[in-house]
mmCIF file of C-alpha atoms (C1' of nucleotides) in Angstrom:
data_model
loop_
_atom_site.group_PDB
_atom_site.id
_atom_site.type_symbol
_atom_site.label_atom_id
_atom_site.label_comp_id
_atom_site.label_asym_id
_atom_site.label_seq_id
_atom_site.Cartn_x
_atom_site.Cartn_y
_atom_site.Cartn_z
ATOM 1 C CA UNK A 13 28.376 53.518 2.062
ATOM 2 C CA UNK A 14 26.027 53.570 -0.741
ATOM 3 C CA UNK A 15 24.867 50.375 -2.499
ATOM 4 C CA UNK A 16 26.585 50.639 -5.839
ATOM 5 C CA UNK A 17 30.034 50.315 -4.515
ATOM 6 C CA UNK A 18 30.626 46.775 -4.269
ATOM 7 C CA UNK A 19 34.119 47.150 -6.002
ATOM 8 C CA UNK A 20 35.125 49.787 -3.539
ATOM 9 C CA UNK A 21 34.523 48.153 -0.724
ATOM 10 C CA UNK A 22 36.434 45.145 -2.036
ATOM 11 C CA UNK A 23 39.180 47.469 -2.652
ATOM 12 C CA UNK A 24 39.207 48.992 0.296
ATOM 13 C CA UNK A 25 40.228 45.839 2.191
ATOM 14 C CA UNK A 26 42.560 44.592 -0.328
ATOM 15 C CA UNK A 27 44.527 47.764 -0.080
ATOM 16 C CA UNK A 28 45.326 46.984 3.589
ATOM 17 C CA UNK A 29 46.593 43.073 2.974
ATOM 18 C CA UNK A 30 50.212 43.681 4.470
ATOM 19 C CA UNK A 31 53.077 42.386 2.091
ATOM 20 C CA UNK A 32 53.642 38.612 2.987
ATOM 21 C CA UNK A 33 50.673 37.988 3.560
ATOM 22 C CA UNK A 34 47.206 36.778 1.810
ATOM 23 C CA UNK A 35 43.517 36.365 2.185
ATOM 24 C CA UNK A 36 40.627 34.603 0.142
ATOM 25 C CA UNK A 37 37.800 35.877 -2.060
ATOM 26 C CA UNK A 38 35.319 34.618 0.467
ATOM 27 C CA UNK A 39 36.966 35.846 3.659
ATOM 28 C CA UNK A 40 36.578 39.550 1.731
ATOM 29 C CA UNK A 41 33.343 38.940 1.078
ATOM 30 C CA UNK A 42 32.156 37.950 4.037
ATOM 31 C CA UNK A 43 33.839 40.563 5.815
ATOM 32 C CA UNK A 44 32.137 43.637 3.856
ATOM 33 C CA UNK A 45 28.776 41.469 4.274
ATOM 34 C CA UNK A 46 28.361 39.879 1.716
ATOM 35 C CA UNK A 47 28.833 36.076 2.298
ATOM 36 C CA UNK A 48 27.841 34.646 -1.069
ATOM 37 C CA UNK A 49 29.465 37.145 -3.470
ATOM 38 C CA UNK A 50 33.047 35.861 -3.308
ATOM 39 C CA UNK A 51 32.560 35.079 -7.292
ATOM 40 C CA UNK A 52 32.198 38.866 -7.461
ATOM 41 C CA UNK A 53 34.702 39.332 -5.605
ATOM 42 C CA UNK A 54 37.044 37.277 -7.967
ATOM 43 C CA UNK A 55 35.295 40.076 -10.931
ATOM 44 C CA UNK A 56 36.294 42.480 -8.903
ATOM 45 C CA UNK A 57 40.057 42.011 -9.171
ATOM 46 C CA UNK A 58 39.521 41.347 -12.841
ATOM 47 C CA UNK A 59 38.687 44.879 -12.776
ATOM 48 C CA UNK A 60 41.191 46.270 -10.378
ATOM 49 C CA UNK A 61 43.620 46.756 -13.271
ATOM 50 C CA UNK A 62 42.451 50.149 -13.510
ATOM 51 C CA UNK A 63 43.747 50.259 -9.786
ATOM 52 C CA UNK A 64 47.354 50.387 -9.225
ATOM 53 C CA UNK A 65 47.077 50.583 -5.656
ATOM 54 C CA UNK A 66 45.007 47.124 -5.302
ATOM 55 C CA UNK A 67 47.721 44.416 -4.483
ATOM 56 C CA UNK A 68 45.394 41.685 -6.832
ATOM 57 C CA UNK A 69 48.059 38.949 -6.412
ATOM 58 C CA UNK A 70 47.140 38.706 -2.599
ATOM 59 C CA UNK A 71 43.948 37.470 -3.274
ATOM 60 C CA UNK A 72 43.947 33.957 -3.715
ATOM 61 C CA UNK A 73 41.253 31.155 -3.446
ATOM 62 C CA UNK A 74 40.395 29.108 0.038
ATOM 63 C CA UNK A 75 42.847 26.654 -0.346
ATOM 64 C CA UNK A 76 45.742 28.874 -1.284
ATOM 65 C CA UNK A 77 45.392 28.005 -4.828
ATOM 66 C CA UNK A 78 46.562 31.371 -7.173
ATOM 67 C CA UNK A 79 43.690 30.876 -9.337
ATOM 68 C CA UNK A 80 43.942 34.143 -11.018
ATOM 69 C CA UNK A 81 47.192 34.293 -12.178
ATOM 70 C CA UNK A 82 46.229 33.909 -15.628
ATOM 71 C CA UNK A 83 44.956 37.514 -15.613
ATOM 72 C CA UNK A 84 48.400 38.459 -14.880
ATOM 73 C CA UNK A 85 51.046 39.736 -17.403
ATOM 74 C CA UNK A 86 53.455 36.365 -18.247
ATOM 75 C CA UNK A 87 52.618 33.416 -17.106
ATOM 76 C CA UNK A 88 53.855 33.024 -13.625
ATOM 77 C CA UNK A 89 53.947 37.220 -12.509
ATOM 78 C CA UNK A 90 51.518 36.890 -9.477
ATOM 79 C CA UNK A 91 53.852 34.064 -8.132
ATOM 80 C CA UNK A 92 56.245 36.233 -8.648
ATOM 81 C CA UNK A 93 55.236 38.956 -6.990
ATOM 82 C CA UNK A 94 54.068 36.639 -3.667
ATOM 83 C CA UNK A 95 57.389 35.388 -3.564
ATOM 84 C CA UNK A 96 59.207 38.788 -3.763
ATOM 85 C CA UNK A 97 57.334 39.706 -0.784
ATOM 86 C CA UNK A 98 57.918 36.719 1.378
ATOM 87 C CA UNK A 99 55.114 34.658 0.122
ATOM 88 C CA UNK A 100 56.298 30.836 -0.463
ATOM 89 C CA UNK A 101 54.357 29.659 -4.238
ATOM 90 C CA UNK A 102 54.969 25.865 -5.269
ATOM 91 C CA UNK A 103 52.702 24.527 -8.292
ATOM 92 C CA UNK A 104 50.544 28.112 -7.941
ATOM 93 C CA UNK A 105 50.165 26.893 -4.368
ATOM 94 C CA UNK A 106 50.767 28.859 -1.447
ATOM 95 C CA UNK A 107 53.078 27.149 1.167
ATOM 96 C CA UNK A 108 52.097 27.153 4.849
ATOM 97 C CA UNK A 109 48.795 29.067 3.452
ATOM 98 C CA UNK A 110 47.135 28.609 7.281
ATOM 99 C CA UNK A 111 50.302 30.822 8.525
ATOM 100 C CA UNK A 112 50.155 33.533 5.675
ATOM 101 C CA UNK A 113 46.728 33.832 5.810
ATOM 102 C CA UNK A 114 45.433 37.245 6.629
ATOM 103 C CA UNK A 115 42.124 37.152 7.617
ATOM 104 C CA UNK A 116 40.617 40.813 7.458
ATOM 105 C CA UNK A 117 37.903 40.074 10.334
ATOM 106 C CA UNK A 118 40.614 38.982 12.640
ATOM 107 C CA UNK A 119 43.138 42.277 11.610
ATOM 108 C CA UNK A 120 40.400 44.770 11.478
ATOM 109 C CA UNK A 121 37.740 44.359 13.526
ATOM 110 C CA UNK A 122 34.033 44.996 12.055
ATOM 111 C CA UNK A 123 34.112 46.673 8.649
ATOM 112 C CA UNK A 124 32.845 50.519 9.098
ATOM 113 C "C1'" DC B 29 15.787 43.774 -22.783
ATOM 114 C "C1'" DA B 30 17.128 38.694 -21.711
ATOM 115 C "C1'" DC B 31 20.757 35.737 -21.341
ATOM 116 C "C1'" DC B 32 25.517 34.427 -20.579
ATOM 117 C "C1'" DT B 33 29.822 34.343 -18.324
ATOM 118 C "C1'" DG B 34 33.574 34.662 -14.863
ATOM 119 C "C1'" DA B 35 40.121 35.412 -10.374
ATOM 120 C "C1'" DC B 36 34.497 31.646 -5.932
ATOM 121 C "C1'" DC B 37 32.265 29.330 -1.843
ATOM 122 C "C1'" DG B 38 29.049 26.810 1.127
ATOM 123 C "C1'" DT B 39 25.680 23.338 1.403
ATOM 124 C "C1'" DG B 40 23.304 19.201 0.337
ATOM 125 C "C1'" DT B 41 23.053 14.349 -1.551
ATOM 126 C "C1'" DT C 27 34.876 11.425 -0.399
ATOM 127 C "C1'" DA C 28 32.988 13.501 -4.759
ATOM 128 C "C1'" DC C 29 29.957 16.116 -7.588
ATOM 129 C "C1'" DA C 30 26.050 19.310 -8.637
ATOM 130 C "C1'" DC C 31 23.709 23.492 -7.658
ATOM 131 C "C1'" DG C 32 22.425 28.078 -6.238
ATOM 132 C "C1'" DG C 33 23.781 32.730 -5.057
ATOM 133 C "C1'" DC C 34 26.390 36.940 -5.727
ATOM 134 C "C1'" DC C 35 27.873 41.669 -9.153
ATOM 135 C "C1'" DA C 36 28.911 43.802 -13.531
ATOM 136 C "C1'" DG C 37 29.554 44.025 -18.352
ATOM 137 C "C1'" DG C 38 29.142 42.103 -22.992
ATOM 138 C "C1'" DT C 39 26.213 40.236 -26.867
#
DNA sequence: CACCTGACCGTGT
DNA sequence: TACACGGCCAGGT
């Protein structure tokens, strides 16, 4: 891939998070190799409103914490969402966060 | 063009 | 156990 599509590559692994379940900023980063850029990772779903087809609400911080949700529409939407898929939220917290937890390096095998 | 900021995370004291 | 710090990408001022 070339070098300028950090966002894409982001994308692309957030597009295959299965419904019900969720994964961290850092386990994305790490897994398209970049191990210190979960921060821009967390820029990069402030900028996936332009893309419908990035589920942003399963991207949540390492200790299940929906840190984002503020960049949601309403106050409590990205719980919302979790829930309506299966995903247990109490207090923006995810519940049993170990057992949800999708980690992409595990699922997919090496990226590319 | 330089500096700041933000949905974060790992490491070091 | 708790806090500070550096690193990462992109866009705004």
């Amino acid at each position: 891939m070339a070098d300028g599509d950090f966002f894409d590559k982001v994308y692309h692994v957030v597009r295959q998070i299965p419904a019900g379940r969720v994964t961290s900023y850092g386990a994305i980063a790490r897994y398209i190799g970049a191990p210190r850029s979960s921060r821009a990772v967390g820029y990069a779903m402030n900028a996936a409103h332009s893309h419908p087809d990035v589920p942003a609400q399963r991207v949540v911080n390492r200790i299940g914490l929906l840190t984002g949700k503020h960049h949601f529409q309403g106050s409590n939407l990205m719980a919302q969402l979790l829930e309506s898929e299966g995903v247990e939220i109490v207090e923006d917290q995810v519940q049993d966060f170990s057992r949800v937890f999708w980690n992409p390096a595990d699922e997919l095998g090496e990226f590319e």
